[in-house]
Coordinates of C-alpha atoms and ligand atoms in Angstrom, one line a residue:
X1227 CA -107.5 81.2 264.9
X1228 CA -103.9 82.6 266.4
X1229 CA -100.9 81.9 265.8
X1230 CA -99.3 80.3 268.6
X1231 CA -102.7 78.7 268.1
X1232 CA -102.0 76.8 265.3
X1233 CA -98.2 75.5 266.9
X1234 CA -99.8 74.9 269.6
X1235 CA -102.2 72.4 267.3
X1236 CA -99.0 70.8 265.3
X1237 CA -97.3 70.6 267.5
X1238 CA -99.5 68.5 269.7
X1239 CA -101.5 66.4 267.3
X1240 CA -99.7 66.8 264.2
X1241 CA -95.4 66.4 265.0
X1242 CA -93.9 63.3 264.8
X1243 CA -90.9 62.4 265.1
X1244 CA -89.9 61.8 261.6
X1245 CA -87.5 58.3 260.7
X1246 CA -84.0 58.9 260.5
X1247 CA -82.9 60.4 256.9
X1248 CA -86.0 62.7 256.2
X1249 CA -87.0 65.7 257.5
X1250 CA -89.9 65.9 259.0
X1251 CA -92.6 68.8 260.3
X1252 CA -91.1 71.9 261.5
X1253 CA -89.7 73.5 259.1
X1254 CA -90.1 75.2 256.1
X1255 CA -90.1 72.1 253.4
X1256 CA -89.4 68.1 254.6
X1257 CA -86.9 66.5 253.2
X1258 CA -87.7 63.2 251.4
X1259 CA -84.9 60.5 250.0
X1260 CA -86.4 58.1 247.6
X1261 CA -84.3 54.9 246.4
X1262 CA -81.9 55.2 243.8
X1263 CA -83.7 53.9 240.7
X1264 CA -87.1 54.5 241.8
X1265 CA -89.6 56.9 240.4
X1266 CA -91.6 59.7 242.9
X1267 CA -95.5 58.7 242.4
X1268 CA -96.7 62.0 244.3
X1269 CA -100.9 61.8 245.1
X1270 CA -103.5 64.3 246.2
X1271 CA -107.2 64.1 246.6
X1272 CA -109.2 66.7 248.8
X1273 CA -112.2 65.7 251.0
X1274 CA -115.0 68.3 252.2
X1275 CA -117.5 67.9 255.3
X1276 CA -121.5 66.9 254.4
X1277 CA -119.8 66.8 250.1
X1278 CA -117.1 63.5 251.2
X1279 CA -117.8 62.8 254.2
X1280 CA -120.6 63.8 256.9
X1281 CA -120.5 65.9 259.3
X1282 CA -121.6 64.1 262.4
X1283 CA -118.2 61.1 260.7
X1284 CA -116.8 60.3 263.5
X1285 CA -113.2 62.0 264.2
X1286 CA -111.2 59.0 264.4
X1287 CA -112.2 57.5 261.5
X1288 CA -112.3 60.2 259.1
X1289 CA -108.5 60.0 260.1
X1290 CA -108.0 56.3 258.9
X1291 CA -110.4 57.2 255.9
X1292 CA -109.2 59.7 254.3
X1293 CA -105.5 58.8 254.7
X1294 CA -107.2 55.1 254.2
X1295 CA -108.0 56.8 249.9
X1296 CA -104.5 58.2 249.1
X1297 CA -102.5 55.9 249.9
X1298 CA -104.6 53.4 247.8
X1299 CA -104.0 55.4 245.3
X1300 CA -100.2 54.8 245.7
X1301 CA -101.2 51.1 245.4
X1302 CA -103.1 51.5 242.7
X1303 CA -100.1 52.5 241.1
X1304 CA -97.5 50.3 242.5
X1305 CA -95.7 52.1 245.1
X1306 CA -94.2 51.9 248.2
X1307 CA -95.5 55.1 250.6
X1308 CA -92.9 57.5 251.6
X1309 CA -94.6 59.5 252.9
X1310 CA -97.2 61.9 253.3
X1311 CA -98.2 65.6 254.1
X1312 CA -102.1 67.1 255.6
X1313 CA -103.9 70.4 254.8
X1314 CA -106.1 71.5 256.9
X1315 CA -109.1 74.0 257.0
X1316 CA -110.6 74.5 260.9
X1317 CA -113.9 76.4 260.9
X1318 CA -113.5 75.8 264.5
X1319 CA -110.7 74.5 267.4
X1320 CA -112.5 71.2 268.3
X1321 CA -109.9 69.2 270.7
X1322 CA -111.8 65.9 270.7
X1323 CA -112.3 65.5 267.3
X1324 CA -108.2 67.1 266.8
X1325 CA -107.3 64.2 268.6
X1326 CA -109.8 62.1 267.4
X1327 CA -109.0 62.2 263.6
X1328 CA -104.8 62.4 264.6
X1329 CA -105.2 58.9 266.4
X1330 CA -106.8 57.4 263.8
X1331 CA -104.0 59.1 261.1
X1332 CA -100.6 58.7 262.4
X1333 CA -102.1 54.7 263.8
X1334 CA -102.4 54.4 259.5
X1335 CA -99.4 55.7 258.9
X1336 CA -97.5 54.6 260.9
X1337 CA -99.3 50.8 259.6
X1338 CA -98.6 51.6 256.2
X1339 CA -95.4 53.8 257.1
X1340 CA -96.3 56.5 255.2
X1341 CA -95.2 59.5 257.9
X1342 CA -96.8 62.2 257.3
X1343 CA -93.7 65.1 256.9
X1344 CA -95.8 68.2 256.8
X1345 CA -98.7 70.8 255.9
X1346 CA -100.7 73.3 257.0
X1347 CA -103.1 74.1 258.7
X1348 CA -105.8 77.3 259.0
X1349 CA -109.3 78.5 259.3
X1350 CA -111.8 80.1 257.2
X1351 CA -114.4 77.9 255.7
X1352 CA -117.1 76.7 257.5
X1353 CA -116.5 72.8 257.1
X1354 CA -113.3 70.9 257.8
X1355 CA -111.9 70.8 254.3
X1356 CA -109.3 68.3 254.1
X1357 CA -106.2 67.5 251.7
X1358 CA -103.7 65.3 251.8
X1359 CA -100.9 64.3 249.8
X1360 CA -99.3 61.2 249.6
X1361 CA -95.8 60.5 248.3
X1362 CA -94.5 56.4 247.5
X1363 CA -91.7 55.5 245.2
X1364 CA -92.1 53.6 242.6
X1365 CA -88.8 51.3 240.5
X1366 CA -88.5 52.6 236.9
X1367 CA -90.2 51.3 234.5
X1368 CA -92.6 48.9 236.7
X1369 CA -94.6 52.0 238.3
X1370 CA -98.9 49.8 236.5
X1371 CA -100.3 52.6 235.1
X1372 CA -103.6 53.0 233.3
X1373 CA -102.7 53.5 230.0
X1374 CA -100.9 49.8 229.6
X1375 CA -103.2 47.4 229.5
X1376 CA -102.6 45.0 226.8
X1377 CA -105.4 43.3 224.0
X1378 CA -106.2 39.7 225.7
X1379 CA -105.1 41.0 229.3
X1380 CA -107.4 39.5 232.1
X1381 CA -109.6 41.5 233.8
X1382 CA -108.6 40.9 238.0
X1383 CA -110.3 42.2 241.1
X1384 CA -109.1 42.4 245.0
X1385 CA -110.9 41.1 247.0
X1386 CA -115.3 41.3 247.7
X1387 CA -117.3 44.2 245.5
X1388 CA -120.5 46.3 247.2
X1389 CA -120.5 45.9 250.2
X1390 CA -119.8 50.1 251.1
X1391 CA -122.6 51.0 248.2
X1392 CA -124.5 49.1 249.8
X1393 CA -123.4 50.7 253.7
X1394 CA -124.1 54.7 252.0
X1395 CA -127.0 53.8 250.1
X1396 CA -128.4 52.0 253.9
X1397 CA -127.2 54.1 256.2
X1398 CA -128.7 57.2 253.3
X1399 CA -131.9 55.9 254.4
X1400 CA -132.1 54.9 250.4
X1401 CA -132.7 51.0 251.0
X1402 CA -135.3 49.2 254.0
X1403 CA -134.0 49.4 257.1
X1404 CA -131.4 46.2 258.5
X1405 CA -130.1 47.0 261.6
X1406 CA -127.5 43.6 260.3
X1407 CA -126.5 43.8 257.6
X1408 CA -125.8 48.1 257.9
X1409 CA -123.8 46.4 260.5
X1410 CA -122.0 44.4 258.9
X1411 CA -121.5 46.3 255.9
X1412 CA -120.1 49.5 257.8
X1413 CA -116.5 49.3 258.3
X1414 CA -115.5 48.9 254.6
X1415 CA -117.5 52.3 254.2
X1416 CA -115.8 53.6 257.6
X1417 CA -112.3 51.8 257.6
X1418 CA -111.4 50.7 253.9
X1419 CA -107.9 49.3 253.6
X1420 CA -106.2 50.4 251.3
X1421 CA -103.9 47.1 249.5
X1422 CA -100.5 48.2 249.0
X1423 CA -98.8 45.4 249.4
X1424 CA -100.8 43.9 246.7
X1425 CA -99.8 46.5 244.4
X1426 CA -96.3 46.6 245.0
X1427 CA -96.1 42.6 244.8
X1428 CA -98.4 43.4 241.3
X1429 CA -94.9 46.3 240.4
X1430 CA -94.0 44.4 237.2
X1431 CA -96.0 42.0 237.0
X1432 CA -99.2 43.6 236.3
X1433 CA -99.5 45.3 232.9
X1434 CA -103.0 47.4 234.2
X1435 CA -104.1 49.2 237.8
X1436 CA -106.5 51.8 238.8
X1437 CA -108.7 51.1 242.6
X1438 CA -112.4 51.4 243.1
X1439 CA -112.9 54.6 244.0
X1440 CA -116.4 55.5 241.5
X1441 CA -117.1 52.0 240.9
X1442 CA -115.3 49.0 238.7
X1443 CA -117.5 50.0 235.0
X1444 CA -116.8 53.6 236.0
X1445 CA -112.5 53.3 237.2
X1446 CA -112.2 49.9 234.5
X1447 CA -113.5 52.1 232.2
X1448 CA -110.4 54.7 233.5
X1449 CA -108.1 52.0 232.0
X1450 CA -110.0 50.7 228.6
X1451 CA -109.7 54.5 228.3
X1452 CA -106.2 54.7 229.1
X1453 CA -105.1 51.9 226.8
X1454 CA -108.1 52.0 224.3
X1455 CA -109.1 49.1 224.4
X1456 CA -112.3 46.9 225.0
X1457 CA -113.0 44.4 227.7
X1458 CA -115.7 42.1 228.8
X1459 CA -117.2 42.0 231.6
X1460 CA -118.5 38.6 233.7
X1461 CA -121.4 39.3 236.2
X1462 CA -120.7 35.7 238.0
X1463 CA -117.3 36.0 238.2
X1464 CA -117.4 39.5 240.3
X1465 CA -117.0 38.6 243.7
X1466 CA -119.9 40.0 245.9
X1467 CA -119.3 40.6 249.3
X1468 CA -121.6 38.5 252.3
X1469 CA -123.3 41.6 252.6
X1470 CA -125.4 40.8 249.7
X1471 CA -126.5 38.3 249.5
X1472 CA -130.4 37.8 250.3
X1473 CA -130.4 41.7 248.8
X1474 CA -132.1 41.3 245.1
X1475 CA -131.0 41.2 242.1
X1476 CA -130.8 44.2 240.7
X1477 CA -129.5 46.2 243.8
X1478 CA -127.3 43.7 244.1
X1479 CA -126.0 44.4 240.7
X1480 CA -125.9 47.5 240.7
X1481 CA -123.7 47.7 244.3
X1482 CA -121.3 45.0 242.2
X1483 CA -120.7 47.4 239.2
X1484 CA -121.4 50.8 239.7
X1485 CA -121.3 50.0 243.8
X1486 CA -118.3 52.7 244.3
X1487 CA -115.7 53.7 248.0
X1488 CA -114.2 49.9 247.7
X1489 CA -111.3 50.2 247.6
X1490 CA -110.2 47.4 245.6
X1491 CA -107.9 47.5 243.4
X1492 CA -108.8 45.6 239.3
X1493 CA -105.7 45.2 237.4
X1494 CA -105.2 43.9 234.0
X1495 CA -102.3 41.3 233.1
X1496 CA -101.2 38.6 230.9
X1497 CA -102.8 35.4 231.1
X1498 CA -99.6 33.7 231.2
X1499 CA -99.5 35.4 234.7
X1500 CA -101.8 33.3 236.7
X1501 CA -100.4 30.6 238.5
X1502 CA -98.4 32.9 239.5
X1503 CA -101.7 35.8 240.6
X1504 CA -103.2 32.8 242.6
X1505 CA -100.6 32.6 244.1
X1506 CA -99.5 35.7 245.5
X1507 CA -103.7 35.4 246.3
X1508 CA -102.7 32.8 249.0
X1509 CA -99.9 34.5 250.2
X1510 CA -101.7 37.4 251.6
X1511 CA -104.6 35.9 251.9
X1512 CA -106.7 38.0 249.8
X1513 CA -109.0 36.2 247.3
X1514 CA -108.1 37.6 243.7
X1515 CA -111.3 36.9 241.1
X1516 CA -110.1 36.9 237.6
X1517 CA -113.4 38.4 236.0
X1518 CA -113.5 39.3 232.9
X1519 CA -111.0 40.3 229.2
X1520 CA -109.3 43.5 227.6
X1521 CA -110.4 43.5 224.0
X1522 CA -109.6 44.6 220.4
X1523 CA -112.0 48.2 220.2
X1524 CA -114.0 50.3 222.6
X1525 CA -116.3 49.8 225.1
X1526 CA -117.1 47.3 227.7
X1527 CA -120.0 45.0 228.1
X1528 CA -120.9 42.9 231.1
X1529 CA -122.5 39.6 229.8
X1530 CA -124.1 36.3 231.7
X1531 CA -123.6 33.0 232.6
X1532 CA -124.4 32.3 228.8
X1533 CA -122.1 34.9 227.4
X1534 CA -125.2 37.4 226.5
X1535 CA -125.3 41.5 226.8
X1536 CA -126.6 42.2 230.1
X1537 CA -128.0 46.0 229.8
X1538 CA -126.7 47.8 232.9
X1539 CA -128.3 51.0 234.5
X1540 CA -126.0 53.2 236.4
X1541 CA -122.7 52.2 234.4
X1542 CA -120.0 55.6 234.7
X1543 CA -119.1 55.5 231.8
X1544 CA -118.9 60.0 232.4
X1545 CA -115.8 59.4 230.6
X1546 CA -116.3 57.3 226.9
X1547 CA -117.4 59.7 224.7
X1548 CA -119.8 56.8 222.4
X1549 CA -121.4 56.7 225.1
X1550 CA -125.4 57.8 224.2
X1551 CA -126.8 58.6 227.8
X1552 CA -123.8 60.2 229.3
X1553 CA -122.0 61.9 225.8
Ligands
ADP2329 P1 -95.2 77.6 256.6 O1 -95.2 79.2 257.3 O2 -94.0 77.4 256.2 O3 -95.9 78.0 256.2 P2 -97.4 76.2 259.3 O4 -96.6 77.9 260.3 O5 -98.2 76.4 257.7 O6 -95.0 76.7 258.1 O7 -96.5 75.1 259.6 C1 -95.6 75.7 259.9 C2 -94.8 73.3 260.4 O8 -96.0 72.1 260.6 C3 -94.8 73.1 258.2 O9 -93.3 72.7 258.9 C4 -95.2 72.0 258.4 O10 -95.4 71.6 257.5 C5 -96.1 72.3 259.6 N1 -97.8 71.7 259.6 C6 -98.3 72.3 259.1 N2 -98.8 71.8 259.9 C7 -99.7 70.8 259.5 C8 -100.7 69.6 259.5 N3 -102.3 69.6 259.7 N4 -100.1 68.9 259.7 C9 -98.9 68.3 259.5 N5 -97.6 69.2 259.4 C10 -97.9 70.3 259.2
MG2330 MG1 -98.7 77.0 256.4

């Protein structure tokens, strides 16, 4: 890419007026002013064509999703977005692709009040590579850290689970074709909603939180490991997405427990917060389900309605050294 080509691309597709009090695209660095008494929360994610998204992914949806998954990390920390940066490697200059991508990106950036304030643009790699950094702010000592779960905490999950997983299986032909189900499930995979409002309300209310990107069991496992606790999860309490209706029980169970790309929040809170969390659920018009309890010890059990442990095939317990399946 020639230097002049690069600059005009940035001007056209990525430069937007920065909010007052901020210096955005165009200088050597962006300048931000976090509020007093706040900590800066920073997270970076890289998305590689062919690995994290299909080469023929709709660019507008990709622009949305690439930012959404990063904003989800801010939500899981209880942080309010401040600004983001975008590093982009493009195999060729495709104006229609850039137009769609930047529209999807900026639309969500605007909605989430997370302006794009800088980045880098280059070529050379055979596919598109995206690297997004989000910065947010959270009141000191209120961030929802993974190591903050306590024995006796309730475990909660926002929204519903399983839809993105089913969409991916259908799209990849790992489930028998079902056009109606795919149509209902795809928006959950392509257009996740970062739970920013929920995360902000939970800061100072909940203890630990994580966003469900790799599956509930695996992600809750990160909280348990960091907090040195165990947990019971009640299968019947998990909130199934309506698209799971009518699927074989083992697929349903696997989508609920191990399905990725959900971008819902899993969080733990003291039992005396129940009423407050139920009120919050009504205020946000977002289901918040109490799905388990944090216990002393190590490991994670899934229990049926009778309190019997359910064997789980796909656990995603890579990080638990006591799991014989995954070392
Ligand atoms: P530098 O040589 O300092 O790295 P660049 O020429 O790469 O500067 O970028 C010029 C300006 O455009 C900088 O402010 C940079 O942050 C911004 N920028 C470059 N690429 C992007 C992008 N993809 N999205 C947003 N801002 C970008
Ligand atoms: Mg640069």
